[in-house]
CSV table of C-alpha atoms in Angstrom, one decimal:
chain,number,residue,atom,x,y,z
A,1,MET,CA,-78.0,-76.0,-10.2
A,2,SER,CA,-76.7,-79.5,-8.3
A,3,ASP,CA,-78.6,-80.5,-5.2
A,4,ASN,CA,-75.3,-81.9,-3.4
A,5,LYS,CA,-73.0,-79.1,-4.2
A,6,VAL,CA,-72.0,-75.6,-2.2
A,7,ILE,CA,-69.5,-73.4,-3.6
A,8,LEU,CA,-66.6,-72.1,-1.4
A,9,VAL,CA,-65.7,-68.4,-3.0
A,10,MET,CA,-61.8,-67.8,-3.1
A,11,SER,CA,-60.1,-65.7,-5.5
A,12,SER,CA,-57.3,-66.1,-8.3
A,13,GLU,CA,-54.9,-64.9,-5.4
A,14,THR,CA,-55.7,-67.7,-3.0
A,15,PRO,CA,-57.5,-70.3,-5.2
A,16,HIS,CA,-56.8,-73.0,-2.6
A,17,GLY,CA,-58.2,-71.0,0.4
A,18,LEU,CA,-56.7,-70.6,3.8
A,19,GLU,CA,-55.2,-73.3,6.3
A,20,GLY,CA,-57.9,-75.4,7.3
A,21,ASP,CA,-59.9,-75.3,4.4
A,22,GLN,CA,-59.1,-78.7,3.1
A,23,HIS,CA,-60.4,-80.1,6.2
A,24,LEU,CA,-64.0,-78.2,6.0
A,25,CYS,CA,-63.9,-79.7,2.3
A,26,ASP,CA,-63.5,-83.3,3.9
A,27,ALA,CA,-65.8,-82.7,6.5
A,28,LEU,CA,-68.7,-81.3,4.2
A,29,ARG,CA,-68.0,-84.3,2.0
A,30,ASP,CA,-68.8,-86.8,5.4
A,31,HIS,CA,-72.3,-84.9,5.4
A,32,GLY,CA,-73.0,-85.6,1.9
A,33,ILE,CA,-72.4,-82.1,0.4
A,34,GLU,CA,-69.6,-81.6,-2.4
A,35,PRO,CA,-67.5,-78.5,-2.2
A,36,VAL,CA,-66.6,-76.7,-5.3
A,37,LEU,CA,-63.7,-74.0,-5.3
A,38,ARG,CA,-64.5,-70.9,-7.5
A,39,ASN,CA,-62.7,-67.9,-7.7
A,40,TRP,CA,-65.0,-64.8,-7.3
A,41,ASP,CA,-62.9,-63.0,-9.8
A,42,ASP,CA,-63.3,-65.4,-12.8
A,43,PRO,CA,-66.2,-64.6,-15.0
A,44,SER,CA,-66.6,-67.8,-16.5
A,45,VAL,CA,-67.8,-69.2,-13.0
A,46,ASP,CA,-71.6,-70.1,-13.1
A,47,TRP,CA,-72.5,-69.3,-9.7
A,48,SER,CA,-75.9,-71.2,-9.9
A,49,GLU,CA,-74.0,-74.8,-10.2
A,50,GLY,CA,-74.2,-75.0,-6.1
A,51,ARG,CA,-77.3,-74.6,-3.6
A,52,PHE,CA,-75.3,-71.5,-2.0
A,53,ALA,CA,-71.9,-69.9,-2.2
A,54,VAL,CA,-69.8,-69.4,1.0
A,55,LEU,CA,-67.1,-66.6,1.0
A,56,ARG,CA,-63.7,-68.3,2.4
A,57,SER,CA,-60.7,-66.2,0.7
A,58,THR,CA,-61.1,-63.0,-1.4
A,59,PRO,CA,-58.6,-60.8,0.1
A,60,ASN,CA,-58.1,-59.0,-3.1
A,61,TYR,CA,-61.6,-57.4,-2.7
A,62,SER,CA,-60.0,-54.3,-1.3
A,63,HIS,CA,-58.2,-53.2,-4.5
A,64,CYS,CA,-61.4,-53.4,-6.5
A,65,HIS,CA,-64.2,-53.5,-3.9
A,66,GLU,CA,-66.9,-51.6,-6.1
A,67,ASP,CA,-66.7,-54.9,-8.4
A,68,PHE,CA,-66.9,-57.2,-5.6
A,69,LEU,CA,-70.1,-55.8,-4.5
A,70,LYS,CA,-71.2,-56.2,-7.8
A,71,TRP,CA,-70.4,-59.2,-8.2
A,72,ALA,CA,-71.9,-60.5,-4.7
A,73,HIS,CA,-75.1,-59.1,-5.6
A,74,SER,CA,-74.8,-61.2,-9.2
A,75,VAL,CA,-74.8,-64.4,-7.1
A,76,PRO,CA,-78.0,-66.0,-6.5
A,77,LYS,CA,-77.3,-66.8,-2.8
A,78,LEU,CA,-74.4,-65.5,-1.0
A,79,LEU,CA,-73.5,-66.1,2.5
A,80,ASN,CA,-72.9,-63.8,4.0
A,81,SER,CA,-75.4,-61.5,2.1
A,82,PRO,CA,-74.2,-58.8,0.0
A,83,GLU,CA,-76.1,-56.3,2.2
A,84,ILE,CA,-74.1,-57.3,5.0
A,85,LEU,CA,-70.8,-57.1,2.9
A,86,GLU,CA,-71.9,-53.7,2.1
A,87,TRP,CA,-72.2,-52.5,5.6
A,88,ASN,CA,-69.2,-54.5,6.8
A,89,ILE,CA,-66.6,-53.8,3.9
A,90,ASP,CA,-65.9,-50.4,5.2
A,91,LYS,CA,-64.4,-49.7,8.6
A,92,HIS,CA,-66.7,-46.5,9.0
A,93,TYR,CA,-68.9,-49.0,10.5
A,94,LEU,CA,-66.7,-48.6,13.5
A,95,ARG,CA,-68.1,-45.1,13.8
A,96,GLU,CA,-71.6,-46.3,14.3
A,97,LEU,CA,-70.6,-48.6,17.0
A,98,GLU,CA,-68.8,-45.8,18.8
A,99,LYS,CA,-72.2,-43.7,18.6
A,100,LEU,CA,-74.2,-46.6,20.1
A,101,GLY,CA,-71.6,-46.4,23.0
A,102,MET,CA,-69.2,-49.5,22.1
A,103,PRO,CA,-65.6,-48.4,23.0
A,104,ILE,CA,-63.4,-48.2,20.0
A,105,ILE,CA,-59.7,-47.6,19.7
A,106,PRO,CA,-59.8,-43.6,19.6
A,107,THR,CA,-59.4,-42.9,15.9
A,108,ILE,CA,-58.6,-40.0,13.7
A,109,TRP,CA,-60.7,-40.0,10.5
A,110,LEU,CA,-59.2,-38.5,7.3
A,111,GLU,CA,-61.2,-38.5,4.1
A,112,PRO,CA,-60.3,-37.6,0.5
A,113,GLU,CA,-62.8,-34.8,0.2
A,114,GLN,CA,-60.9,-33.0,2.9
A,115,ASN,CA,-58.3,-32.4,0.4
A,116,LEU,CA,-55.8,-32.2,3.0
A,117,THR,CA,-52.2,-31.0,2.6
A,118,LYS,CA,-49.3,-32.7,3.9
A,119,HIS,CA,-48.8,-30.2,6.7
A,120,GLN,CA,-52.4,-31.1,7.7
A,121,VAL,CA,-52.1,-34.7,7.7
A,122,HIS,CA,-48.9,-34.6,9.9
A,123,SER,CA,-50.7,-32.4,12.3
A,124,ARG,CA,-53.1,-35.3,12.8
A,125,PHE,CA,-50.8,-37.5,14.2
A,126,PRO,CA,-49.9,-38.5,17.9
A,127,ALA,CA,-47.2,-36.2,19.3
A,128,PHE,CA,-46.0,-39.3,20.9
A,129,GLY,CA,-45.7,-43.4,21.1
A,130,ASP,CA,-46.1,-45.3,18.0
A,131,PHE,CA,-49.6,-45.2,15.8
A,132,VAL,CA,-51.0,-46.7,13.0
A,133,VAL,CA,-52.1,-45.6,9.7
A,134,LYS,CA,-54.7,-47.7,8.0
A,135,PRO,CA,-57.2,-47.6,4.9
A,136,THR,CA,-60.9,-47.8,5.9
A,137,ILE,CA,-61.3,-50.8,3.5
A,138,SER,CA,-58.5,-53.5,3.7
A,139,SER,CA,-58.3,-57.1,4.0
A,140,GLY,CA,-56.1,-58.8,6.1
A,141,GLY,CA,-54.2,-55.9,7.4
A,142,ARG,CA,-53.4,-54.7,3.8
A,143,GLY,CA,-52.2,-51.6,3.7
A,144,VAL,CA,-51.6,-50.9,7.5
A,145,GLY,CA,-48.6,-49.5,8.6
A,146,ARG,CA,-47.3,-48.8,12.3
A,147,TYR,CA,-44.8,-45.7,12.8
A,148,THR,CA,-42.9,-44.0,15.4
A,149,SER,CA,-44.0,-40.2,16.6
A,150,THR,CA,-40.6,-39.1,17.5
A,151,SER,CA,-38.9,-40.4,14.5
A,152,ALA,CA,-38.6,-38.0,11.8
A,153,ASP,CA,-38.1,-40.3,9.2
A,154,SER,CA,-41.0,-42.4,10.3
A,155,ARG,CA,-43.5,-39.7,10.5
A,156,ARG,CA,-42.6,-38.7,7.1
A,157,GLU,CA,-42.9,-42.3,5.8
A,158,ALA,CA,-46.6,-42.0,7.7
A,159,ILE,CA,-47.2,-38.9,5.8
A,160,GLU,CA,-46.3,-40.5,2.3
A,161,HIS,CA,-48.7,-43.6,3.4
A,162,ALA,CA,-51.8,-41.4,4.4
A,163,MET,CA,-51.4,-39.0,1.3
A,164,ASP,CA,-51.0,-42.2,-1.1
A,165,LEU,CA,-54.3,-44.0,0.4
A,166,LEU,CA,-56.2,-40.6,0.2
A,167,ALA,CA,-54.8,-40.0,-3.2
A,168,SER,CA,-56.4,-43.5,-4.0
A,169,GLY,CA,-59.8,-42.2,-3.1
A,170,SER,CA,-59.7,-44.5,0.4
A,171,GLY,CA,-60.4,-43.2,3.7
A,172,VAL,CA,-57.6,-43.3,6.4
A,173,MET,CA,-58.0,-44.1,10.2
A,174,ILE,CA,-55.1,-43.0,12.5
A,175,GLN,CA,-55.1,-44.8,15.7
A,176,ARG,CA,-52.7,-44.7,18.7
A,177,TYR,CA,-50.8,-48.2,18.8
A,178,LEU,CA,-51.6,-49.7,21.9
A,179,GLU,CA,-48.9,-51.6,24.0
A,180,GLN,CA,-51.4,-54.4,25.2
A,181,VAL,CA,-51.4,-55.5,21.8
A,182,ASP,CA,-47.7,-56.3,22.0
A,183,THR,CA,-48.3,-57.4,25.9
A,184,GLN,CA,-51.5,-59.4,25.5
A,185,GLY,CA,-52.4,-59.7,22.1
A,186,GLU,CA,-55.8,-59.4,20.5
A,187,VAL,CA,-58.9,-61.7,21.0
A,188,SER,CA,-60.7,-62.9,18.2
A,189,LEU,CA,-64.5,-64.5,19.0
A,190,VAL,CA,-65.6,-66.8,15.9
A,191,TYR,CA,-69.5,-66.9,15.7
A,192,TYR,CA,-71.6,-69.2,13.5
A,193,ASN,CA,-75.2,-68.9,12.7
A,194,GLY,CA,-75.2,-66.6,16.2
A,195,VAL,CA,-73.7,-69.0,18.0
A,196,ILE,CA,-70.3,-68.6,19.8
A,197,SER,CA,-67.6,-71.1,18.0
A,198,HIS,CA,-64.2,-70.8,19.3
A,199,THR,CA,-62.2,-68.1,20.5
A,200,VAL,CA,-58.5,-67.5,19.7
A,201,GLN,CA,-55.4,-65.3,21.1
A,202,LYS,CA,-53.3,-63.4,18.3
A,203,THR,CA,-49.7,-62.5,18.8
A,204,ALA,CA,-48.8,-58.6,17.3
A,205,MET,CA,-47.7,-58.7,13.7
A,206,LEU,CA,-46.8,-54.7,13.4
A,207,HIS,CA,-43.8,-53.3,14.0
A,208,ALA,CA,-42.8,-49.9,13.6
A,209,ALA,CA,-41.4,-49.4,10.0
A,210,CYS,CA,-38.1,-49.0,10.7
A,211,ASP,CA,-37.9,-52.2,12.6
A,212,GLY,CA,-37.5,-54.7,10.0
A,213,PRO,CA,-39.9,-58.0,8.6
A,214,GLU,CA,-43.1,-58.5,10.5
A,215,PRO,CA,-43.2,-61.2,12.9
A,216,GLU,CA,-45.1,-64.7,12.1
A,217,GLN,CA,-48.6,-64.2,14.1
A,218,ILE,CA,-49.0,-66.9,16.6
A,219,VAL,CA,-52.7,-67.9,16.9
A,220,THR,CA,-54.0,-70.0,19.9
A,221,ALA,CA,-57.3,-71.3,20.9
A,222,ARG,CA,-58.7,-70.9,24.3
A,223,TYR,CA,-61.7,-70.3,26.1
A,224,PRO,CA,-63.1,-66.6,26.4
A,225,SER,CA,-63.3,-65.0,29.7
A,226,GLN,CA,-66.8,-63.6,30.9
A,227,GLU,CA,-66.2,-60.2,30.1
A,228,GLU,CA,-64.9,-61.0,26.4
A,229,TRP,CA,-67.7,-63.4,25.8
A,230,GLY,CA,-70.1,-60.6,27.2
A,231,TRP,CA,-68.5,-58.1,24.7
A,232,GLY,CA,-68.7,-60.2,21.9
A,233,GLU,CA,-72.8,-61.2,22.7
A,234,ARG,CA,-73.1,-57.0,23.0
A,235,VAL,CA,-71.5,-56.6,19.1
A,236,ARG,CA,-73.4,-59.7,17.7
A,237,ARG,CA,-76.5,-58.7,18.8
A,238,TYR,CA,-75.8,-55.1,17.6
A,239,VAL,CA,-74.9,-56.5,14.1
A,240,HIS,CA,-78.0,-58.8,14.2
A,241,ASP,CA,-80.5,-55.7,14.9
A,242,TYR,CA,-78.6,-53.7,12.4
A,243,ILE,CA,-79.1,-56.4,9.7
A,244,LYS,CA,-82.9,-57.0,10.5
A,245,GLN,CA,-83.3,-53.2,9.9
A,246,THR,CA,-81.9,-53.1,6.6
A,247,SER,CA,-81.7,-56.2,4.7
A,248,GLU,CA,-84.5,-57.3,2.3
A,249,HIS,CA,-83.2,-61.1,2.3
A,250,ASP,CA,-80.8,-63.4,4.7
A,251,THR,CA,-81.0,-61.6,8.0
A,252,GLN,CA,-78.8,-64.4,9.5
A,253,VAL,CA,-75.1,-64.1,9.4
A,254,LEU,CA,-73.6,-67.6,8.9
A,255,TYR,CA,-70.1,-66.4,10.2
A,256,GLY,CA,-68.8,-63.8,12.1
A,257,ARG,CA,-65.5,-62.4,14.2
A,258,VAL,CA,-65.6,-60.1,16.6
A,259,ASP,CA,-61.8,-58.8,17.5
A,260,LEU,CA,-61.3,-57.3,20.6
A,261,VAL,CA,-57.9,-55.4,22.9
A,262,ALA,CA,-57.7,-54.5,26.0
A,263,ASP,CA,-58.0,-51.0,26.8
A,264,GLY,CA,-55.6,-50.7,29.5
A,265,LYS,CA,-58.2,-50.1,32.2
A,266,GLY,CA,-59.8,-53.0,32.7
A,267,SER,CA,-62.0,-53.4,29.8
A,268,TYR,CA,-61.5,-53.7,25.9
A,269,TYR,CA,-61.8,-52.1,22.7
A,270,VAL,CA,-63.7,-53.7,19.6
A,271,MET,CA,-60.8,-53.6,16.9
A,272,GLU,CA,-62.9,-54.8,14.3
A,273,ILE,CA,-66.0,-57.1,13.1
A,274,SER,CA,-65.3,-59.2,10.2
A,275,LEU,CA,-68.1,-60.4,8.0
A,276,VAL,CA,-66.8,-60.4,4.8
A,277,GLU,CA,-64.3,-62.9,4.5
A,278,GLY,CA,-61.9,-62.8,7.4
A,279,ASN,CA,-59.8,-65.5,8.8
A,280,LEU,CA,-61.8,-67.7,11.2
A,281,TYR,CA,-59.1,-69.7,12.4
A,282,LEU,CA,-60.2,-72.9,11.2
A,283,GLU,CA,-57.1,-74.9,11.6
A,284,SER,CA,-56.8,-73.4,15.7
A,285,THR,CA,-59.0,-76.2,17.0
A,286,SER,CA,-61.2,-79.2,15.8
A,287,GLU,CA,-64.2,-77.4,16.7
A,288,ALA,CA,-63.7,-74.8,14.5
A,289,VAL,CA,-64.1,-76.6,11.4
A,290,ASP,CA,-67.0,-79.0,13.0
A,291,ASN,CA,-69.0,-76.1,14.2
A,292,PHE,CA,-68.7,-74.7,10.8
A,293,VAL,CA,-70.0,-77.6,8.7
A,294,ASP,CA,-72.7,-77.8,11.4
A,295,ALA,CA,-73.5,-74.1,10.4
A,296,ILE,CA,-73.5,-74.5,6.8
A,297,VAL,CA,-75.2,-77.9,7.0
A,298,GLN,CA,-78.0,-76.1,8.7
A,299,ARG,CA,-78.3,-73.8,5.9
A,300,TYR,CA,-78.1,-76.3,3.5
A,301,TYR,CA,-81.6,-77.9,5.0
A,302,TRP,CA,-83.2,-74.6,5.7
């Protein structure tokens, strides 16, 4: 192991990481830390060569999550920890949030063991408006589709989508598409070592299936409102308390992202908590990289 190395974990699909990762590498070197990029799905990597490893860009985990978790447990020190990843990799955690009183987008959950027919799946779709079909394990919006209730062709595509996911062993989430996503966008609050770093506003990415190619998402940094900050803190505290109860190792979350969307009634839904390898929008503002480096340096000298 090299005392001045930290491994940034990528994948064979994204070996150079995301936008902003080069700036992260440069800033770490400025602090005397040498970042080394390694792919999680490369069996030849020696994961003990750095003081610890930080997940950065591993979007292909969603296709082989069992192998990914097995790999995570084999790494001498991984941030975020394998216990955190196990909880967060499957979006069923949103049901736990809901039981605690956290408002999530109303969701119909379909499970492979239910052995649902096409008619039964169809009967669970909304009768009006657009809706979304998504797998319970996905990364970066993969496997997510938007459909229109009043279009026979769109509903047929949605049925096939859901049936394919169920046949592959994946759980399925059916959610009404919120017009607030189009009119107001999503809000992401990013935390490092439990402290808020930056907030971004994101435009919608999903069109209905018949509407053509997806638009490019526009991300804009801004300050959170008092209510957004309050919701983010509430979610962060829940996650911290949960990890303290379940983890035998590192209970501090190095990085995390909380995604919110307005509920149309003056408050917010919690859309997602990203603790695996979610985009931290390092390119959105200079503080995003600087704060992440500070958080890594803090861990380096713990």
